[in-house]
Amino acid sequence: MFPYCKLKENDIKAYYGKLTIEDVEASLEKDQISFTDFMNLVSPAALPLIDRMREKASAVKKMYFGKTIRFYAPLYISNYCVNDCVYCGFRRTFKADRRRLSLQEILTEAEVIRGYGIDSLLLVSGEDPKAVSVSFLEEVVAELKKMFSYISIEIYPMDENGYRRLFNAGVHGLTMFQETYDSELYDKLHSGPKKNYEGRLKAPADGARAGFYNIGLGVLLGLYDWHIEAISMAAHALWLRKHFWKSKVQFSFPRITPVEGSFETPYPVSELELEQLLLAFRIFFRESDLYLSTRENADFRKRMSMTCVSHISAASKVIPGSYAVNVDKGLGQFTVKDKSSVAEIASQLEIEGLEPVFKDWDNCFGTGIKNDSLKTA
Ligand code: SF4
């Protein structure tokens, strides 16, 4: 469990043992739901009410986001990693050719993405501070800011000072997946610097202190019981909100996809369960951004865009350098299921009455603000 959560896993399981479908219905009838109602919506008892959850989530999404669906693209800059997470294609002990793109190669990739019309970029790398140093990232971001309004990062945990340097360079968002909130399981699955559970847990708070406007959380679905993980992630988000009200909390929902080395998913999450989870987050975290990547198939992403998800990636390449040179073989972090082009995805969503948005951020929101005044929170 998220360590600051007052509930323990056994409390939740005991509560779920007594929960009825009528309790879930009562939660769905409320205008504003409580944390307990959220727990009800992610419970096994809620699954038969999925149609009612779809209706409610759609109404909430319409109220806060209108018909919009926002696009972003990941840019993988390196697949070097010093960690050895058993479930990941980038893990240190997996023998494969590794690559870190040069500044020029990154700009070439970025030009392809910009050519799709996308204005929101997520910089991603394996976790290796030597391969991708803060200084290198500062240099990269300074150039990319000439092309993109919004840049966020999903790299490795760093201290507040490192995050502040990147914020001042023009990065506005940070994503840091805890993978699992179960500390014992976390210890078994990880080696290398990532084994430090507490260190990873505090990274989003350090990012918020450094000034990032958006802080993204996520668990890797399939590692553990998703009901428990969802409650932990929600508790973490509420804790961050309480302590860092200037930063918005966002959520991602990656399911484990096959990687070389055949990691067997211990707690598989079905598509219907993933939908339940997404709907519950939309109903409880009404105004929060929910992200869904190309790990999921095109039809599912379209349906989720209509009811709950606010951000989707498009035409993603997860092998460094593969936007510019179309390669299918190479070391990627996960298997891409939705291989549609940006234009194909946009037109499918328009047919459903949605409005694809490629730019939802402007440089005037943040560029140039030196954030030394936020050293303490
Ligand atoms: S999950 Fe992240 S830290 Fe772990 S091996 Fe993959 S890239 Fe490295």
Tab-separated table of C-alpha atoms and ligand atoms in Angstrom:
chain	number	residue	atom	x	y	z
A	1	MET	CA	0.000	0.000	0.000
A	2	PHE	CA	0.967	3.637	-0.391
A	3	PRO	CA	2.752	4.109	2.949
A	4	TYR	CA	0.775	7.203	4.032
A	5	CYS	CA	-2.583	5.574	3.353
A	6	LYS	CA	-4.515	4.949	6.560
A	7	LEU	CA	-5.979	1.728	5.168
A	8	LYS	CA	-4.088	-1.539	5.062
A	9	GLU	CA	-4.536	-4.198	2.437
A	10	ASN	CA	-6.324	-6.560	4.826
A	11	ASP	CA	-8.786	-3.797	5.785
A	12	ILE	CA	-9.644	-3.329	2.116
A	13	LYS	CA	-10.068	-7.031	1.491
A	14	ALA	CA	-12.332	-7.361	4.548
A	15	TYR	CA	-14.356	-4.347	3.372
A	16	TYR	CA	-14.708	-5.809	-0.126
A	17	GLY	CA	-15.865	-9.111	1.383
A	18	LYS	CA	-18.993	-7.357	2.702
A	19	LEU	CA	-19.563	-4.879	-0.138
A	20	THR	CA	-22.797	-5.321	-2.118
A	21	ILE	CA	-23.913	-4.203	-5.556
A	22	GLU	CA	-26.409	-1.889	-3.806
A	23	ASP	CA	-23.511	-0.123	-2.046
A	24	VAL	CA	-21.886	0.514	-5.436
A	25	GLU	CA	-25.184	1.760	-6.872
A	26	ALA	CA	-25.477	4.215	-3.988
A	27	SER	CA	-21.974	5.542	-4.775
A	28	LEU	CA	-22.892	5.975	-8.429
A	29	GLU	CA	-25.949	8.020	-7.556
A	30	LYS	CA	-23.940	10.718	-5.767
A	31	ASP	CA	-22.870	13.923	-7.506
A	32	GLN	CA	-19.546	14.125	-5.704
A	33	ILE	CA	-18.075	10.863	-4.580
A	34	SER	CA	-15.829	10.217	-1.553
A	35	PHE	CA	-12.693	8.094	-1.324
A	36	THR	CA	-14.834	5.242	0.014
A	37	ASP	CA	-17.113	5.586	-3.028
A	38	PHE	CA	-14.021	5.424	-5.249
A	39	MET	CA	-13.023	2.196	-3.491
A	40	ASN	CA	-16.494	0.880	-4.240
A	41	LEU	CA	-16.116	1.710	-7.935
A	42	VAL	CA	-12.835	-0.177	-8.261
A	43	SER	CA	-14.172	-3.179	-6.330
A	44	PRO	CA	-15.133	-6.510	-7.902
A	45	ALA	CA	-18.736	-5.712	-6.868
A	46	ALA	CA	-18.820	-2.817	-9.367
A	47	LEU	CA	-18.088	-4.846	-12.487
A	48	PRO	CA	-21.766	-5.745	-13.200
A	49	LEU	CA	-22.525	-1.985	-13.154
A	50	ILE	CA	-20.048	-1.137	-15.894
A	51	ASP	CA	-22.756	0.353	-18.159
A	52	ARG	CA	-23.792	2.793	-15.451
A	53	MET	CA	-20.143	3.661	-14.839
A	54	ARG	CA	-19.712	4.368	-18.570
A	55	GLU	CA	-22.687	6.736	-18.501
A	56	LYS	CA	-21.491	8.583	-15.436
A	57	ALA	CA	-17.877	8.859	-16.586
A	58	SER	CA	-18.971	10.135	-20.010
A	59	ALA	CA	-21.018	12.882	-18.378
A	60	VAL	CA	-18.066	13.880	-16.176
A	61	LYS	CA	-15.661	13.868	-19.090
A	62	LYS	CA	-18.003	16.044	-21.135
A	63	MET	CA	-18.375	18.492	-18.267
A	64	TYR	CA	-14.612	18.960	-17.781
A	65	PHE	CA	-13.132	18.290	-21.214
A	66	GLY	CA	-15.994	18.871	-23.656
A	67	LYS	CA	-15.476	16.764	-26.756
A	68	THR	CA	-11.714	17.149	-26.767
A	69	ILE	CA	-9.093	14.428	-26.875
A	70	ARG	CA	-5.478	15.537	-26.685
A	71	PHE	CA	-2.586	14.003	-28.579
A	72	TYR	CA	1.020	13.524	-27.539
A	73	ALA	CA	3.965	11.431	-28.720
A	74	PRO	CA	6.801	9.756	-26.840
A	75	LEU	CA	10.351	10.294	-28.056
A	76	TYR	CA	12.703	7.550	-26.837
A	77	ILE	CA	16.177	8.971	-26.551
A	78	SER	CA	18.053	6.031	-25.024
A	79	ASN	CA	17.566	2.370	-24.144
A	80	TYR	CA	20.510	2.133	-21.777
A	81	CYS	CA	19.410	1.200	-18.278
A	82	VAL	CA	21.273	0.468	-15.056
A	83	ASN	CA	18.309	-1.385	-13.555
A	84	ASP	CA	17.151	-4.932	-14.065
A	85	CYS	CA	13.374	-4.899	-13.770
A	86	VAL	CA	12.264	-8.419	-14.645
A	87	TYR	CA	9.273	-7.247	-16.707
A	88	CYS	CA	11.005	-4.735	-18.993
A	89	GLY	CA	12.688	-5.001	-22.394
A	90	PHE	CA	15.275	-2.377	-21.405
A	91	ARG	CA	16.531	-4.325	-18.372
A	92	ARG	CA	20.295	-4.286	-17.916
A	93	THR	CA	20.907	-8.038	-18.252
A	94	PHE	CA	19.005	-8.404	-21.499
A	95	LYS	CA	21.652	-8.665	-24.184
A	96	ALA	CA	20.910	-6.369	-27.075
A	97	ASP	CA	22.472	-3.499	-28.937
A	98	ARG	CA	21.885	-0.293	-27.018
A	99	ARG	CA	21.667	3.181	-28.338
A	100	ARG	CA	21.578	6.736	-27.038
A	101	LEU	CA	20.630	9.272	-29.641
A	102	SER	CA	22.808	12.318	-30.223
A	103	LEU	CA	21.306	15.788	-30.052
A	104	GLN	CA	21.092	15.882	-33.834
A	105	GLU	CA	19.411	12.468	-33.980
A	106	ILE	CA	16.873	13.601	-31.374
A	107	LEU	CA	16.089	16.689	-33.414
A	108	THR	CA	15.615	14.549	-36.509
A	109	GLU	CA	13.147	12.352	-34.601
A	110	ALA	CA	11.411	15.460	-33.279
A	111	GLU	CA	10.983	16.859	-36.773
A	112	VAL	CA	9.119	13.717	-37.834
A	113	ILE	CA	6.807	13.971	-34.813
A	114	ARG	CA	6.252	17.691	-35.398
A	115	GLY	CA	5.432	16.836	-38.998
A	116	TYR	CA	2.487	14.777	-37.697
A	117	GLY	CA	1.149	18.014	-36.186
A	118	ILE	CA	1.824	16.928	-32.612
A	119	ASP	CA	2.868	19.724	-30.246
A	120	SER	CA	3.166	17.822	-26.970
A	121	LEU	CA	6.254	15.683	-26.446
A	122	LEU	CA	7.130	13.090	-23.821
A	123	LEU	CA	10.883	12.464	-23.596
A	124	VAL	CA	11.513	8.879	-22.489
A	125	SER	CA	14.676	6.936	-21.706
A	126	GLY	CA	15.890	3.924	-19.796
A	127	GLU	CA	17.279	4.843	-16.399
A	128	ASP	CA	20.954	5.630	-16.802
A	129	PRO	CA	22.150	9.040	-15.612
A	130	LYS	CA	25.504	8.563	-17.369
A	131	ALA	CA	23.938	7.944	-20.763
A	132	VAL	CA	21.358	10.704	-20.296
A	133	SER	CA	22.753	13.318	-17.936
A	134	VAL	CA	20.912	16.371	-16.671
A	135	SER	CA	23.275	18.606	-18.670
A	136	PHE	CA	22.538	16.671	-21.847
A	137	LEU	CA	18.809	16.929	-21.188
A	138	GLU	CA	19.106	20.692	-20.636
A	139	GLU	CA	20.780	20.992	-24.010
A	140	VAL	CA	18.163	18.786	-25.682
A	141	VAL	CA	15.202	20.602	-24.135
A	142	ALA	CA	16.585	24.020	-25.071
A	143	GLU	CA	16.492	22.940	-28.725
A	144	LEU	CA	13.188	21.063	-28.561
A	145	LYS	CA	11.446	24.066	-27.014
A	146	LYS	CA	11.877	25.773	-30.372
A	147	MET	CA	9.609	23.099	-31.860
A	148	PHE	CA	7.160	22.016	-29.131
A	149	SER	CA	5.006	24.006	-26.720
A	150	TYR	CA	4.871	21.268	-24.128
A	151	ILE	CA	7.614	18.876	-23.023
A	152	SER	CA	7.418	16.342	-20.225
A	153	ILE	CA	9.870	13.674	-19.115
A	154	GLU	CA	9.787	10.034	-18.107
A	155	ILE	CA	13.398	9.259	-17.267
A	156	TYR	CA	14.951	8.374	-13.881
A	157	PRO	CA	14.367	9.765	-10.387
A	158	MET	CA	16.633	12.679	-9.615
A	159	ASP	CA	16.919	15.130	-6.761
A	160	GLU	CA	14.976	18.334	-6.528
A	161	ASN	CA	17.875	20.349	-7.866
A	162	GLY	CA	18.103	18.206	-11.014
A	163	TYR	CA	14.375	18.567	-11.568
A	164	ARG	CA	14.593	22.324	-11.064
A	165	ARG	CA	17.309	22.567	-13.714
A	166	LEU	CA	15.035	20.755	-16.157
A	167	PHE	CA	12.029	22.849	-15.222
A	168	ASN	CA	14.062	25.977	-15.849
A	169	ALA	CA	15.184	24.534	-19.185
A	170	GLY	CA	11.521	24.274	-20.250
A	171	VAL	CA	10.198	20.899	-19.052
A	172	HIS	CA	6.721	21.270	-17.582
A	173	GLY	CA	5.674	17.741	-16.702
A	174	LEU	CA	7.147	14.722	-14.925
A	175	THR	CA	5.952	11.124	-15.077
A	176	MET	CA	7.236	8.675	-12.506
A	177	PHE	CA	5.692	5.220	-12.314
A	178	GLN	CA	5.943	3.528	-8.938
A	179	GLU	CA	5.268	0.224	-10.766
A	180	THR	CA	3.838	-1.358	-7.589
A	181	TYR	CA	3.034	0.170	-4.212
A	182	ASP	CA	3.613	-3.194	-2.508
A	183	SER	CA	7.060	-2.650	-0.992
A	184	GLU	CA	7.892	-6.353	-0.562
A	185	LEU	CA	6.982	-7.215	-4.131
A	186	TYR	CA	8.810	-4.097	-5.307
A	187	ASP	CA	11.938	-5.355	-3.587
A	188	LYS	CA	11.699	-8.742	-5.314
A	189	LEU	CA	11.178	-7.332	-8.806
A	190	HIS	CA	13.894	-4.704	-8.862
A	191	SER	CA	17.634	-4.482	-8.675
A	192	GLY	CA	20.035	-1.633	-9.251
A	193	PRO	CA	19.327	1.894	-7.968
A	194	LYS	CA	15.620	1.387	-8.608
A	195	LYS	CA	15.493	-1.022	-5.682
A	196	ASN	CA	15.121	2.074	-3.486
A	197	TYR	CA	11.322	2.062	-3.009
A	198	GLU	CA	11.243	5.175	-0.834
A	199	GLY	CA	13.528	7.063	-3.200
A	200	ARG	CA	11.182	6.424	-6.106
A	201	LEU	CA	8.128	7.237	-4.044
A	202	LYS	CA	9.460	10.667	-3.156
A	203	ALA	CA	10.411	11.619	-6.737
A	204	PRO	CA	6.957	13.040	-7.684
A	205	ALA	CA	7.042	15.271	-4.589
A	206	ASP	CA	10.560	16.430	-5.470
A	207	GLY	CA	9.324	17.214	-8.975
A	208	ALA	CA	6.409	19.208	-7.587
A	209	ARG	CA	8.765	21.130	-5.282
A	210	ALA	CA	10.932	21.902	-8.292
A	211	GLY	CA	7.920	23.459	-9.980
A	212	PHE	CA	6.586	20.954	-12.534
A	213	TYR	CA	2.992	21.816	-13.360
A	214	ASN	CA	2.000	18.249	-14.125
A	215	ILE	CA	2.975	15.179	-12.130
A	216	GLY	CA	2.105	11.816	-13.683
A	217	LEU	CA	1.616	8.668	-11.616
A	218	GLY	CA	1.227	5.085	-12.749
A	219	VAL	CA	1.465	1.462	-11.693
A	220	LEU	CA	2.391	-1.351	-14.023
A	221	LEU	CA	-0.875	-3.260	-14.229
A	222	GLY	CA	-0.371	-6.981	-13.931
A	223	LEU	CA	2.326	-6.989	-11.271
A	224	TYR	CA	-0.123	-7.152	-8.387
A	225	ASP	CA	-3.841	-7.027	-7.493
A	226	TRP	CA	-5.012	-3.983	-9.456
A	227	HIS	CA	-7.783	-3.095	-6.987
A	228	ILE	CA	-5.214	-2.580	-4.231
A	229	GLU	CA	-2.803	-0.754	-6.548
A	230	ALA	CA	-5.585	1.584	-7.711
A	231	ILE	CA	-6.440	2.535	-4.148
A	232	SER	CA	-2.758	3.158	-3.371
A	233	MET	CA	-2.302	5.306	-6.461
A	234	ALA	CA	-5.405	7.339	-5.625
A	235	ALA	CA	-4.168	7.831	-2.052
A	236	HIS	CA	-0.767	8.944	-3.387
A	237	ALA	CA	-2.485	11.450	-5.697
A	238	LEU	CA	-4.571	12.893	-2.875
A	239	TRP	CA	-1.457	13.205	-0.717
A	240	LEU	CA	0.357	15.062	-3.520
A	241	ARG	CA	-2.636	17.321	-4.089
A	242	LYS	CA	-2.770	18.209	-0.422
A	243	HIS	CA	0.921	19.086	-0.217
A	244	PHE	CA	1.547	20.533	-3.697
A	245	TRP	CA	-1.607	22.266	-4.812
A	246	LYS	CA	0.213	24.120	-7.615
A	247	SER	CA	0.874	20.880	-9.501
A	248	LYS	CA	-1.808	18.855	-11.288
A	249	VAL	CA	-1.748	15.102	-10.809
A	250	GLN	CA	-2.204	12.957	-13.917
A	251	PHE	CA	-2.547	9.197	-14.313
A	252	SER	CA	-1.342	6.538	-16.764
A	253	PHE	CA	-2.541	2.940	-16.934
A	254	PRO	CA	0.082	0.734	-18.605
A	255	ARG	CA	-0.651	-3.002	-18.721
A	256	ILE	CA	2.268	-5.390	-19.036
A	257	THR	CA	2.830	-6.354	-22.645
A	258	PRO	CA	5.052	-9.223	-23.832
A	259	VAL	CA	8.800	-8.585	-23.740
A	260	GLU	CA	11.663	-10.781	-24.818
A	261	GLY	CA	12.639	-13.122	-22.004
A	262	SER	CA	8.998	-14.184	-21.403
A	263	PHE	CA	8.028	-12.570	-18.127
A	264	GLU	CA	4.804	-14.191	-17.034
A	265	THR	CA	2.262	-11.654	-15.824
A	266	PRO	CA	1.405	-12.625	-12.249
A	267	TYR	CA	-1.924	-10.732	-11.996
A	268	PRO	CA	-3.313	-10.274	-15.534
A	269	VAL	CA	-5.772	-7.403	-15.932
A	270	SER	CA	-8.519	-7.939	-18.515
A	271	GLU	CA	-9.626	-5.219	-20.904
A	272	LEU	CA	-12.942	-4.933	-19.062
A	273	GLU	CA	-11.166	-4.510	-15.735
A	274	LEU	CA	-8.896	-1.862	-17.221
A	275	GLU	CA	-11.998	-0.057	-18.443
A	276	GLN	CA	-13.543	-0.225	-14.966
A	277	LEU	CA	-10.362	1.258	-13.525
A	278	LEU	CA	-10.281	4.110	-16.038
A	279	LEU	CA	-13.957	4.909	-15.513
A	280	ALA	CA	-13.538	4.954	-11.741
A	281	PHE	CA	-10.601	7.376	-11.993
A	282	ARG	CA	-12.593	9.659	-14.293
A	283	ILE	CA	-15.575	9.676	-11.914
A	284	PHE	CA	-13.457	10.406	-8.821
A	285	PHE	CA	-10.632	12.565	-10.244
A	286	ARG	CA	-13.015	14.590	-12.349
A	287	GLU	CA	-10.650	17.193	-13.790
A	288	SER	CA	-7.470	15.055	-13.923
A	289	ASP	CA	-5.743	14.057	-17.142
A	290	LEU	CA	-5.938	10.317	-17.862
A	291	TYR	CA	-3.394	8.941	-20.337
A	292	LEU	CA	-3.699	5.822	-22.477
A	293	SER	CA	-0.785	4.684	-24.606
A	294	THR	CA	-0.456	2.553	-27.744
A	295	ARG	CA	0.041	-0.502	-25.531
A	296	GLU	CA	-3.737	-0.831	-25.973
A	297	ASN	CA	-5.507	-1.590	-29.249
A	298	ALA	CA	-7.139	1.024	-31.469
A	299	ASP	CA	-10.758	0.106	-30.770
A	300	PHE	CA	-10.310	0.142	-26.993
A	301	ARG	CA	-8.507	3.499	-27.115
A	302	LYS	CA	-11.295	4.961	-29.196
A	303	ARG	CA	-13.968	3.769	-26.774
A	304	MET	CA	-12.033	5.057	-23.769
A	305	SER	CA	-11.517	8.424	-25.468
A	306	MET	CA	-15.297	8.736	-25.644
A	307	THR	CA	-15.965	7.991	-21.978
A	308	CYS	CA	-12.990	8.846	-19.818
A	309	VAL	CA	-9.464	9.222	-21.247
A	310	SER	CA	-8.245	12.765	-21.989
A	311	HIS	CA	-4.807	12.100	-23.577
A	312	ILE	CA	-3.679	9.490	-26.077
A	313	SER	CA	-0.358	8.938	-27.759
A	314	ALA	CA	-0.315	8.348	-31.494
A	315	ALA	CA	1.998	6.729	-34.030
A	316	SER	CA	4.362	5.917	-31.164
A	317	LYS	CA	7.765	4.371	-31.759
A	318	VAL	CA	9.429	2.820	-28.734
A	319	ILE	CA	12.833	2.050	-30.257
A	320	PRO	CA	15.246	5.015	-30.116
A	321	GLY	CA	15.702	6.474	-33.588
A	322	SER	CA	12.761	4.720	-35.211
A	323	TYR	CA	10.643	7.720	-36.182
A	324	ALA	CA	13.242	8.820	-38.697
A	325	VAL	CA	14.238	5.316	-39.828
A	326	ASN	CA	11.315	2.935	-39.765
A	327	VAL	CA	12.685	-0.163	-38.002
A	328	ASP	CA	10.588	-2.908	-36.496
A	329	LYS	CA	13.472	-4.766	-34.945
A	330	GLY	CA	15.469	-3.364	-32.070
A	331	LEU	CA	15.243	-2.942	-28.341
A	332	GLY	CA	11.864	-1.407	-27.516
A	333	GLN	CA	10.346	-1.004	-24.085
A	334	PHE	CA	6.991	-2.615	-24.855
A	335	THR	CA	4.894	-4.013	-27.699
A	336	VAL	CA	2.874	-1.405	-29.577
A	337	LYS	CA	-0.689	-2.635	-30.281
A	338	ASP	CA	-2.160	0.454	-31.935
A	339	LYS	CA	0.005	1.116	-34.979
A	340	SER	CA	-2.427	3.542	-36.634
A	341	SER	CA	-1.127	6.822	-38.006
A	342	VAL	CA	-1.972	10.128	-36.345
A	343	ALA	CA	-4.316	11.011	-39.220
A	344	GLU	CA	-6.115	7.646	-38.964
A	345	ILE	CA	-6.639	7.983	-35.220
A	346	ALA	CA	-7.805	11.594	-35.527
A	347	SER	CA	-10.295	10.774	-38.262
A	348	GLN	CA	-11.727	7.791	-36.329
A	349	LEU	CA	-12.245	10.025	-33.310
A	350	GLU	CA	-13.856	12.753	-35.401
A	351	ILE	CA	-16.329	10.210	-36.763
A	352	GLU	CA	-17.337	9.583	-33.140
A	353	GLY	CA	-17.879	13.311	-32.594
A	354	LEU	CA	-14.657	14.010	-30.706
A	355	GLU	CA	-12.303	16.923	-31.373
A	356	PRO	CA	-8.629	15.946	-31.560
A	357	VAL	CA	-6.419	18.629	-29.999
A	358	PHE	CA	-2.756	18.859	-30.928
A	359	LYS	CA	-1.813	21.931	-28.934
A	360	ASP	CA	-3.145	22.528	-25.438
A	361	TRP	CA	-0.250	24.419	-23.896
A	362	ASP	CA	1.470	27.662	-24.677
A	363	ASN	CA	5.010	28.710	-23.973
A	364	CYS	CA	3.755	31.773	-22.138
A	365	PHE	CA	2.502	29.412	-19.372
A	366	GLY	CA	5.954	28.644	-18.180
A	367	THR	CA	9.007	29.440	-20.222
A	368	GLY	CA	11.575	31.551	-18.493
A	369	ILE	CA	10.138	31.278	-15.001
A	370	LYS	CA	13.124	30.541	-12.835
A	371	ASN	CA	11.691	28.514	-10.064
A	372	ASP	CA	14.119	28.994	-7.193
A	373	SER	CA	11.309	30.392	-5.082
A	374	LEU	CA	9.729	26.938	-4.734
A	375	LYS	CA	12.532	25.271	-2.837
A	376	THR	CA	10.365	24.410	0.120
A	377	ALA	CA	6.776	23.242	0.220
B	1	SF4	S1	11.290	-0.371	-16.256
B	1	SF4	FE1	12.585	1.433	-16.439
B	1	SF4	S2	14.159	1.116	-14.903
B	1	SF4	FE2	13.231	-0.886	-15.265
B	1	SF4	S3	14.536	-1.862	-16.811
B	1	SF4	FE3	12.837	-0.794	-17.856
B	1	SF4	S4	13.665	1.209	-18.384
B	1	SF4	FE4	14.990	0.312	-16.829
